[in-house]
Amino acid sequence: MRTLYELAKVLRSKNSGPFELTLDILFDSIENYQLVKDSGKISVKAICDLYNLSKEEVRHLVFYDQALGVKITILRDIPSGSIGDRDVYGAQQHAPLMNIRF
Amino acid sequence: MVEDIRILSPCGMLGYGFPIESFMNGIKENPHGIIVDAGSTDAGPHKLGAGVSIVSRRAAKKDLEVIITNGTVNKIPIIIGSAGGAGAKKHVDWTLDIIDQICQEHTISAKVAVIWGDIPNDRVMMANDLGKVTPLSPNIKPLTNETIRETNGIVAQMGHEPILEALENGADLIVCGRAYDPAPFAALGIFHKKDPGLAYHLGKILECGALCAEPGTTKDCIMGTLKDDCFTVKSLNPNRKCTSISVAAHTFYEKEHPYILHGPGFTLNLKNCRYKEYDGVVEVSNSQYIPTKPYLIKLEGARQAAYRTVVIAGIRDPILINHIEGIEKEVRAQVQRYYDEIPIEDYSIRFYNYGINAVLGEKEKERFTGHEIGVLLEVTGNSQETANSICATARSTLLHYGLENRKSTAGNLAFPFAPSDIEFGPVYEFSVYHLMEVDVSPFKIEYRQVNK
């Protein structure tokens, strides 16, 4: 069993505008990409559980074969830089994904 | 068949800096334009709300000096997107002032086009009354006239059209207010009759500087070349390399969808793009530009929400660390009791426990291990005086909180600084992040001759 953090070349989060957060998982081998894609473990339900969201708050979850990557975009609970925000650039919100095992 | 159009992107943000060698490698190839993005909403609402920049004036001038002196002497048009960080009038004026200074110091004369990105409040109100303004996502409230009035000036992201007009009118240097990041790049391609889909897709890649290369960075130069049926991207620094994966993956960057991108008046579909790689050059084809009706522009605006005062301190004592959340709850209650004359809705107290869960909050699943934590105490209030007073009392209460059985009875906090309390000033929030339907372009172009 390997974690997503070990399998991915890039595992990152970033604002997609001030009201959304986008999570990118990119691979440098087709094998690892396909393993993760085929496992079904990157799903709307999994994201909802990890980020305490309802499924309507997961805006996109798309695999893009050309880039060997998957992109997940979720709604922010607090907009970037508003009072109570913990991460203005949204750059460290990928951590909950790290320990998904394959 | 028109000639290939080369675009030099010096860096991902004007004022971030770039190696001069990379830049000169780009100049040697006789580019048709030097284009640099200078803005972003990434750093939050403060820049737009307070009218300040994200980079220092010194850094912006350093970068612009290289760009302007090399661009004008070689008659290469220069375009700056989202000037000054947020692209509102204050930011554009700040940029123009730097440009004037550089042109004077180097005796450069230039025809400068200024494209304003500010949208008057009454225009937004009128469109809103007609139902032509809609929130960009479900977590944004519909706009009200009250919100518009509270907002410190609204800007909109321009597309390529006004920039194209400025190029057609022979501008040497174009300073854009808020622009859709890829639009200045796309405008140059479209000016040279290239395909708008390829031009915008290339712009999306170039606007971040060398972030699409490996190793990626916003602080280095990249060269894009538009051909008739494809474009190519390559690094101008021999220590970096573009690969088909690094370029394809960059299309992902900070966008909501991996291959559908929405811009002013169009959608870009990159689903069927092909990425080919040869000798450090990546060739991309099949980017598709689909005009959309009605023409929608993205509005951005910020308003002041509160005033803030903060304290940063460390805790090293294990008994205190083990009880920190309970202590903080009790500190909040004691402060409320002490200031019973101040309504509790006039302020709020927050603790961020770095080392425990400050970054993820309730989403943190890891259990705490470690021997020290950092505590950030944040107070926001409806006046600076309120924030300062509440913060000072919360700080002293936490410092001396008498936890039962504690051993460090002289004080609970290690302050790195004196004074401990940092007055932060006004806090802003994004109050406008909406799409507006437009029939007529709201972006006014002004021409001025510098050093005639």
mmCIF file of C-alpha atoms in Angstrom, chain A residues 9 12 14-20 22 24 26 49-52 59-60 62 64 66-71 73 75-77 80-86 88-89 92-93 95-96 99, chain B residues 42-45 54 137-140 214 245 248-249 252-259 270-273 275 306 350 352 357-363 365-366 380 427-430 433:
data_model
loop_
_atom_site.group_PDB
_atom_site.id
_atom_site.type_symbol
_atom_site.label_atom_id
_atom_site.label_comp_id
_atom_site.label_asym_id
_atom_site.label_seq_id
_atom_site.Cartn_x
_atom_site.Cartn_y
_atom_site.Cartn_z
ATOM 1 C CA LYS A 9 4.458 14.005 -8.528
ATOM 2 C CA ARG A 12 -1.241 20.881 -4.326
ATOM 3 C CA LYS A 14 -4.632 26.807 -4.608
ATOM 4 C CA ASN A 15 -7.393 29.381 -4.850
ATOM 5 C CA SER A 16 -9.369 29.316 -8.040
ATOM 6 C CA GLY A 17 -10.652 32.813 -7.429
ATOM 7 C CA PRO A 18 -11.313 33.946 -3.846
ATOM 8 C CA PHE A 19 -14.376 31.733 -3.310
ATOM 9 C CA GLU A 20 -13.134 28.367 -4.550
ATOM 10 C CA THR A 22 -8.796 23.743 -6.371
ATOM 11 C CA ASP A 24 -4.502 19.176 -8.231
ATOM 12 C CA LEU A 26 -0.518 15.121 -10.995
ATOM 13 C CA ASP A 49 -15.599 13.132 3.963
ATOM 14 C CA LEU A 50 -12.102 14.631 4.010
ATOM 15 C CA TYR A 51 -13.184 18.258 3.713
ATOM 16 C CA ASN A 52 -16.497 18.156 5.634
ATOM 17 C CA ARG A 59 -17.881 21.785 -8.029
ATOM 18 C CA HIS A 60 -15.696 19.627 -10.259
ATOM 19 C CA VAL A 62 -12.245 15.684 -13.415
ATOM 20 C CA TYR A 64 -7.503 14.756 -17.508
ATOM 21 C CA GLN A 66 -3.250 14.335 -21.332
ATOM 22 C CA ALA A 67 -1.774 15.839 -18.167
ATOM 23 C CA LEU A 68 -1.903 12.617 -16.106
ATOM 24 C CA GLY A 69 -3.847 14.504 -13.498
ATOM 25 C CA VAL A 70 -7.052 14.956 -11.619
ATOM 26 C CA LYS A 71 -8.507 18.269 -10.562
ATOM 27 C CA THR A 73 -12.593 22.142 -7.160
ATOM 28 C CA LEU A 75 -16.245 25.823 -2.462
ATOM 29 C CA ARG A 76 -14.364 27.654 0.265
ATOM 30 C CA ASP A 77 -16.190 27.882 3.602
ATOM 31 C CA SER A 80 -9.781 34.216 0.687
ATOM 32 C CA GLY A 81 -8.643 36.909 3.111
ATOM 33 C CA SER A 82 -12.011 37.335 4.830
ATOM 34 C CA ILE A 83 -12.059 37.283 8.619
ATOM 35 C CA GLY A 84 -11.555 33.711 9.827
ATOM 36 C CA ASP A 85 -9.709 32.503 6.709
ATOM 37 C CA ARG A 86 -6.672 30.373 7.573
ATOM 38 C CA VAL A 88 -5.241 33.293 1.943
ATOM 39 C CA TYR A 89 -3.681 31.639 -1.137
ATOM 40 C CA GLN A 92 -1.738 24.280 2.087
ATOM 41 C CA GLN A 93 -5.208 22.756 1.928
ATOM 42 C CA ALA A 95 -2.943 17.891 3.315
ATOM 43 C CA PRO A 96 -6.153 15.886 3.940
ATOM 44 C CA ASN A 99 -2.858 9.705 3.338
ATOM 45 C CA ASP B 42 -4.468 35.443 -4.833
ATOM 46 C CA ALA B 43 -3.199 37.643 -2.044
ATOM 47 C CA GLY B 44 -6.724 38.404 -0.880
ATOM 48 C CA PRO B 45 -8.967 41.491 -0.929
ATOM 49 C CA ILE B 54 1.673 43.394 -3.822
ATOM 50 C CA SER B 137 -20.504 30.598 -7.424
ATOM 51 C CA PRO B 138 -23.248 29.480 -5.003
ATOM 52 C CA ASN B 139 -21.306 30.678 -1.930
ATOM 53 C CA ILE B 140 -21.544 34.298 -3.117
ATOM 54 C CA GLU B 214 10.813 22.209 -14.824
ATOM 55 C CA ILE B 245 3.621 17.060 -19.071
ATOM 56 C CA ALA B 248 -0.132 20.281 -19.964
ATOM 57 C CA ALA B 249 -0.112 20.252 -16.171
ATOM 58 C CA PHE B 252 -4.463 23.031 -14.525
ATOM 59 C CA TYR B 253 -2.960 25.805 -12.472
ATOM 60 C CA GLU B 254 -5.365 27.823 -10.296
ATOM 61 C CA LYS B 255 -8.318 27.180 -12.609
ATOM 62 C CA GLU B 256 -11.516 25.511 -11.541
ATOM 63 C CA HIS B 257 -11.589 22.989 -14.399
ATOM 64 C CA PRO B 258 -8.677 21.235 -16.130
ATOM 65 C CA TYR B 259 -9.726 21.976 -19.705
ATOM 66 C CA LEU B 270 -8.707 22.432 -24.228
ATOM 67 C CA LYS B 271 -10.051 18.898 -23.986
ATOM 68 C CA ASN B 272 -8.652 17.792 -27.327
ATOM 69 C CA CYS B 273 -5.333 19.586 -27.113
ATOM 70 C CA TYR B 275 1.096 18.283 -26.525
ATOM 71 C CA ALA B 306 -13.302 45.446 10.447
ATOM 72 C CA ARG B 350 -9.749 33.993 17.428
ATOM 73 C CA TYR B 352 -4.831 29.899 15.723
ATOM 74 C CA ASN B 357 -4.454 22.722 13.662
ATOM 75 C CA ALA B 358 -3.952 26.354 12.595
ATOM 76 C CA VAL B 359 -3.752 25.576 8.881
ATOM 77 C CA LEU B 360 -6.666 23.173 8.484
ATOM 78 C CA GLY B 361 -8.862 24.017 11.479
ATOM 79 C CA GLU B 362 -11.627 21.457 11.972
ATOM 80 C CA LYS B 363 -10.444 19.519 8.897
ATOM 81 C CA LYS B 365 -7.183 14.764 11.208
ATOM 82 C CA GLU B 366 -3.633 14.391 12.548
ATOM 83 C CA THR B 380 -11.189 42.050 14.954
ATOM 84 C CA VAL B 427 -9.392 44.354 7.180
ATOM 85 C CA TYR B 428 -11.125 43.904 3.824
ATOM 86 C CA GLU B 429 -13.285 41.259 2.224
ATOM 87 C CA PHE B 430 -14.333 40.541 -1.343
ATOM 88 C CA TYR B 433 -17.205 38.754 -7.344
#
